[in-house]
Amino acid sequence: MTARERITIDVGAYQGVDLAPDLWGLFIEDLNDALDGGLNAERVRNGDFEFSAADRAGWGPLTAWSADDPDRVEVRTDAPIHPNNAHYIRVAGPAALANEGWDGVGATAGQEFLLSFFARAEDGSVATLTAAIGTGGGDLARAQVAVPRGGWRRCEARLAAVADGRGELRIEVPPGLTVDLDHVSLRPAGPDGRPLTFRPDLLQALKDLRPSFIRFPGGCVAHGNGLDNMYHWKTTIGPRHERAQIPNLWGYHQSRQIGYLEYFELCQATGATPLPVVAAGVCCQNTPGGPRAIDDADMDDYIQDVLDLVEFANGPATTRWGARRAELGHPEPFGLRYLGVGNEDEITDDFRDRYARIEDAVRARHPGICVIGTAGPQPFGPDFEAGWAFARARGTAMVDEHGYRNPRWFHQNVDRYGGYAPGPQVYVGEYAARSSTVRSALAEAAYMIGLERHPGVVRLASYAPLLARTGHTQWVPDLIYFTATEVLTSASYHVQRMFSGERGTRLHPVTLGGVEPEPVALPESGSALLRSPGAAIDYTGITLDGRPLPAAGTGPEGEAVELGGIDPAAATLEFTAIRRDGGEGFVVRLGEKAPGSFLDVQIGAWRNKSTCVVRGDDGITDEDHGPLPWHGVRTGVPVRVTVRLEGARVRVWVDGELRHDFEQDLRPEHRVVAGAASRTGSGGAPEYVVRVVNAHDVARVASVTLPEAPGRPATAVVTTLAGAGPDDGAPFAGSPVTPAVTTIAGQGGGVELDLPPWSFVTAVVTAI
Ligand code: AHR
């Protein structure tokens, strides 16, 4: 056995500080087909024929549908089932229609489905359609559906699968019948025979996380791409075929079949309290042309909608919106305690004005609700500072901070919240260490120990994004990947589950001995390299550390040019770039090639709208400075760039303007981190929940001592996440590590915990 380094974890006495009871929750946004095609159990894609080019170029009412004879299918809008569901199809039999679902429509032998649709056929007697779940090899399930003649009628049938397979939903219209069809739905039946709302395996994966709260509907979806795309809760409740369907800003369609009522039902099913996020009266800051605010004249109505949401969730059935909830089958309130207002907004005057009016109204009408403000997309920077200053000035109860950073940042910031001044508390509403590897999962675990340690500051936290359908993603990494048939949980998922599954209630101080934080160095020595994925660029007037270099060019196919070696502590590069072709900018890389450490100076970063300095470590990148808005690289217009590295200082001039001037963050990383809390066990004695991260190649053993009478032996139930290398783990695959549970007995005081390389341990320790 290789030598293990010994560390000590002395758990101190409880000092009267309790953990944040709702700390661990979930973030749900319809992104990556998380809802339609994911948590929504619906199997028919575009069953309302409402997809359009506004969702995605090339999409329309017949997206996901096909017909054996397309001439027999007509898209119509006259006299629809509801104005919100304007399109339907008229099918003149004989014709067979097929819906491809999401990557096919699947069934397993014995599974029962409920098929329903609205149909309108000409006057006369009852007509019959045939519905089948079919594969190339035959039908998995088949049923006849009666269509009463007359106006729009809801038609239903049960389909029982006789075999496993994936195919399509087929609807056959017999000769001589012309029928209008809309809101076609196929849902698996639940144990009570009723159609399921949520896909069961995904629901179980969420339940297993034992969330204290669930945030919804975003993220960016909450405030939308333009005012028309803002999420208005009232348009998402009631009969599904009457809900307002809108484009999803992630480039697809929102049926809102999982609307606000289903969201509250999900909270109930998982034991979570709701944490809805409403727009702060301003649409997303990334909307082309910039954020826009709801008109002054419409603000009172908008504020009333926000107040009504709280009443819908919590009001007695004697109130208007409480009565609506009861009418929808929920006489009991949903216990909403938190309300987010805004998401990563740019802190403009419009934002300040609209936010203040909403917060004031909620405070006055629902004083028990904790309103959560917003502080930009990054855990630092101009909107972060302005958002916090605004929240402090207003006495906002809590602020939503977001941090998508690399593992280094997480390890450097384990004690970030130890330094917070009294004032608003913190909801770490979105965070992830930017990869699906063990390295990232352990960095998150170290950070989460830090979040647990500061309950006076941090009250809530949710990893983001939560769900992603393989082959349909706009954002990675995600906590849970899924296909039509599988749920693939990441290493980060196991970390989340280990935190939420074993929680203490009383915080204990911990003294960690035998290990020091790891120093962080400048990027490794390497070279200066130019590249321009997405553009053809010519470079002239190049000098590296004063040495003139020949002109060079880079191309959109990844053709890069290496200029020569650099010292990362003292280097100066200058050049003029002219774009010949393409729509993007270019990148200067300084340092080692990935996965080594390097700095990328991005001129025309993020869709050619900004400049940014990014650092990469172990193959994972992070913005060190920026992105700063910029007009972008223009074809034929020269851009003069100077980059100077001087120790930790980085400066970048673009056309003579000093755009980036900052010191690299070289604070040490906390790679070995421990935390402890206690709770009262079933026999009345304290149980200590001790957590340790060992994000390192070195195996360790930790001697844990408890604040009990010295020398008392102890036992522990130990859950260990370990067994893979730091770079194992990838999106769209299951975790390379799964938790293993063992029981150990201590000799003398406390217990000894085994800490394999790259591991996370949660031990429930009891003195005996
Ligand atoms: O989680 C994905 C996105 O990240 C969210 O929609 C947004 O709030 C953040 O920028």
Short mmCIF file of N, CA, C and O and ligand atoms in Angstrom, two decimals, residues 27 29 31 215 218-221 223 249-250 285-286 343-344 377 402 404 430 464-465 475, ligand 1:
data_model
loop_
_atom_site.label_atom_id
_atom_site.label_comp_id
_atom_site.label_asym_id
_atom_site.label_seq_id
_atom_site.Cartn_x
_atom_site.Cartn_y
_atom_site.Cartn_z
N PHE A 27 -32.31 23.98 -9.17
CA PHE A 27 -32.55 25.04 -10.15
C PHE A 27 -33.15 24.38 -11.38
O PHE A 27 -32.50 23.53 -12.00
N GLU A 29 -34.71 25.03 -15.11
CA GLU A 29 -34.99 25.95 -16.22
C GLU A 29 -35.25 25.10 -17.45
O GLU A 29 -34.61 24.05 -17.62
N LEU A 31 -34.17 24.38 -20.39
CA LEU A 31 -32.92 24.55 -21.14
C LEU A 31 -32.44 23.13 -21.40
O LEU A 31 -32.67 22.26 -20.55
N ARG A 215 -36.05 26.24 -7.53
CA ARG A 215 -36.13 27.51 -8.26
C ARG A 215 -36.72 27.23 -9.65
O ARG A 215 -36.38 26.24 -10.29
N GLY A 218 -36.29 29.92 -14.20
CA GLY A 218 -34.92 30.13 -14.65
C GLY A 218 -34.21 31.00 -13.65
O GLY A 218 -34.74 31.26 -12.56
N GLY A 219 -33.02 31.45 -14.04
CA GLY A 219 -32.41 31.51 -15.34
C GLY A 219 -33.05 32.52 -16.29
O GLY A 219 -34.01 33.22 -15.99
N CYS A 220 -32.40 32.58 -17.44
CA CYS A 220 -32.77 33.54 -18.47
C CYS A 220 -34.23 33.40 -18.91
O CYS A 220 -34.86 34.38 -19.30
N VAL A 221 -34.76 32.16 -18.85
CA VAL A 221 -36.14 31.95 -19.29
C VAL A 221 -37.10 32.80 -18.45
O VAL A 221 -38.15 33.22 -18.92
N HIS A 223 -36.84 35.91 -17.44
CA HIS A 223 -37.08 37.28 -17.91
C HIS A 223 -37.13 37.40 -19.42
O HIS A 223 -37.62 38.39 -19.95
N LEU A 249 -35.85 30.94 -25.27
CA LEU A 249 -34.67 31.70 -25.71
C LEU A 249 -33.44 30.82 -25.93
O LEU A 249 -32.43 31.28 -26.48
N TRP A 250 -33.53 29.53 -25.53
CA TRP A 250 -32.42 28.63 -25.80
C TRP A 250 -32.57 27.99 -27.18
O TRP A 250 -31.86 27.05 -27.51
N GLN A 285 -30.80 40.72 -20.08
CA GLN A 285 -29.74 41.66 -20.47
C GLN A 285 -29.05 41.25 -21.77
O GLN A 285 -28.40 42.06 -22.42
N ASN A 286 -29.21 39.98 -22.16
CA ASN A 286 -28.59 39.52 -23.41
C ASN A 286 -29.51 39.66 -24.61
O ASN A 286 -29.18 39.23 -25.71
N ASN A 343 -32.94 38.22 -12.67
CA ASN A 343 -31.94 37.17 -12.88
C ASN A 343 -30.75 37.75 -13.62
O ASN A 343 -30.87 38.07 -14.81
N GLU A 344 -29.65 37.91 -12.93
CA GLU A 344 -28.41 38.38 -13.57
C GLU A 344 -28.58 39.71 -14.30
O GLU A 344 -27.83 40.02 -15.22
N PRO A 377 -24.21 38.28 -13.64
CA PRO A 377 -23.93 36.90 -14.04
C PRO A 377 -22.65 36.32 -13.45
O PRO A 377 -22.40 35.13 -13.58
N HIS A 402 -24.27 34.30 -8.84
CA HIS A 402 -24.00 33.19 -9.76
C HIS A 402 -22.50 33.02 -9.96
O HIS A 402 -21.77 34.01 -10.04
N TYR A 404 -20.23 30.45 -12.36
CA TYR A 404 -19.75 29.35 -13.21
C TYR A 404 -18.25 29.60 -13.36
O TYR A 404 -17.84 30.49 -14.11
N GLU A 430 -26.80 29.85 -8.86
CA GLU A 430 -26.31 29.06 -9.99
C GLU A 430 -24.81 28.92 -9.80
O GLU A 430 -24.12 29.93 -9.65
N ALA A 464 -26.36 24.57 -11.15
CA ALA A 464 -27.08 24.82 -12.41
C ALA A 464 -26.17 24.50 -13.60
O ALA A 464 -24.96 24.64 -13.50
N PRO A 465 -26.79 24.13 -14.74
CA PRO A 465 -28.16 23.68 -14.89
C PRO A 465 -28.36 22.26 -14.36
O PRO A 465 -27.39 21.52 -14.17
N TRP A 475 -26.15 23.90 -23.11
CA TRP A 475 -25.26 24.30 -22.01
C TRP A 475 -24.72 23.05 -21.33
O TRP A 475 -25.50 22.20 -20.90
O1 AHR B 1 -27.97 28.03 -16.19
C1 AHR B 1 -27.90 28.53 -17.46
C2 AHR B 1 -27.95 30.03 -17.54
O2 AHR B 1 -26.86 30.58 -16.90
C3 AHR B 1 -29.12 30.69 -16.85
O3 AHR B 1 -30.24 30.73 -17.65
C4 AHR B 1 -28.62 32.07 -16.59
O4 AHR B 1 -29.19 32.63 -15.44
C5 AHR B 1 -27.13 31.90 -16.47
O5 AHR B 1 -26.45 32.78 -17.24
#
